[in-house]
Amino acid sequence: EKMAQAYDFALDKIGMDIHSFSIWNDYVTFLKSVEAVGSYAENQKISAVRK
């Protein structure tokens, strides 16, 4: 939860800057690595990656 908040804060500040690819890539990798138990959690995970 704290990692997700830290990424959200950093990405909110960086935005779509041309040099921010690596943090966006790390964020998507982080989201995909989170374990989801149940169909609701899996749908939440997919929605977070699409965001």
mmCIF file of C-alpha atoms in Angstrom:
data_model
loop_
_atom_site.group_PDB
_atom_site.id
_atom_site.type_symbol
_atom_site.label_atom_id
_atom_site.label_comp_id
_atom_site.label_asym_id
_atom_site.label_seq_id
_atom_site.Cartn_x
_atom_site.Cartn_y
_atom_site.Cartn_z
ATOM 1 C CA GLU A 1 0.000 0.000 0.000
ATOM 2 C CA LYS A 2 2.793 2.438 0.903
ATOM 3 C CA MET A 3 4.649 1.644 -2.334
ATOM 4 C CA ALA A 4 1.518 2.325 -4.367
ATOM 5 C CA GLN A 5 1.049 5.653 -2.578
ATOM 6 C CA ALA A 6 4.682 6.580 -3.211
ATOM 7 C CA TYR A 7 4.373 5.754 -6.910
ATOM 8 C CA ASP A 8 1.092 7.694 -7.153
ATOM 9 C CA PHE A 9 2.704 10.736 -5.538
ATOM 10 C CA ALA A 10 5.797 10.608 -7.750
ATOM 11 C CA LEU A 11 3.859 10.009 -10.953
ATOM 12 C CA ASP A 12 1.437 12.803 -10.105
ATOM 13 C CA LYS A 13 4.386 15.196 -9.831
ATOM 14 C CA ILE A 14 6.260 13.895 -12.902
ATOM 15 C CA GLY A 15 3.283 13.543 -15.197
ATOM 16 C CA MET A 16 3.926 12.603 -18.810
ATOM 17 C CA ASP A 17 7.451 14.018 -19.042
ATOM 18 C CA ILE A 18 9.517 12.511 -21.846
ATOM 19 C CA HIS A 19 12.174 11.337 -19.375
ATOM 20 C CA SER A 20 9.725 9.603 -17.015
ATOM 21 C CA PHE A 21 9.520 6.333 -18.972
ATOM 22 C CA SER A 22 11.584 4.336 -16.473
ATOM 23 C CA ILE A 23 9.422 5.191 -13.447
ATOM 24 C CA TRP A 24 6.237 4.500 -15.427
ATOM 25 C CA ASN A 25 7.693 1.160 -16.524
ATOM 26 C CA ASP A 26 8.668 0.310 -12.928
ATOM 27 C CA TYR A 27 5.167 1.255 -11.755
ATOM 28 C CA VAL A 28 3.457 -1.046 -14.267
ATOM 29 C CA THR A 29 5.849 -3.862 -13.325
ATOM 30 C CA PHE A 30 5.043 -3.252 -9.650
ATOM 31 C CA LEU A 31 1.291 -3.345 -10.321
ATOM 32 C CA LYS A 32 1.585 -6.590 -12.261
ATOM 33 C CA SER A 33 3.650 -8.200 -9.488
ATOM 34 C CA VAL A 34 1.061 -7.599 -6.744
ATOM 35 C CA GLU A 35 -0.742 -10.800 -5.793
ATOM 36 C CA ALA A 36 -4.501 -10.688 -6.210
ATOM 37 C CA VAL A 37 -6.761 -13.172 -4.413
ATOM 38 C CA GLY A 38 -10.235 -13.549 -5.857
ATOM 39 C CA SER A 39 -11.918 -12.243 -8.968
ATOM 40 C CA TYR A 40 -12.674 -8.800 -7.501
ATOM 41 C CA ALA A 41 -9.026 -8.259 -6.548
ATOM 42 C CA GLU A 42 -7.909 -9.476 -9.980
ATOM 43 C CA ASN A 43 -10.261 -6.977 -11.662
ATOM 44 C CA GLN A 44 -8.922 -4.188 -9.435
ATOM 45 C CA LYS A 45 -5.379 -5.139 -10.421
ATOM 46 C CA ILE A 46 -6.230 -5.050 -14.137
ATOM 47 C CA SER A 47 -7.953 -1.674 -13.733
ATOM 48 C CA ALA A 48 -4.908 -0.253 -11.936
ATOM 49 C CA VAL A 49 -2.590 -1.343 -14.752
ATOM 50 C CA ARG A 50 -4.894 0.183 -17.380
ATOM 51 C CA LYS A 51 -5.066 3.456 -15.476
#
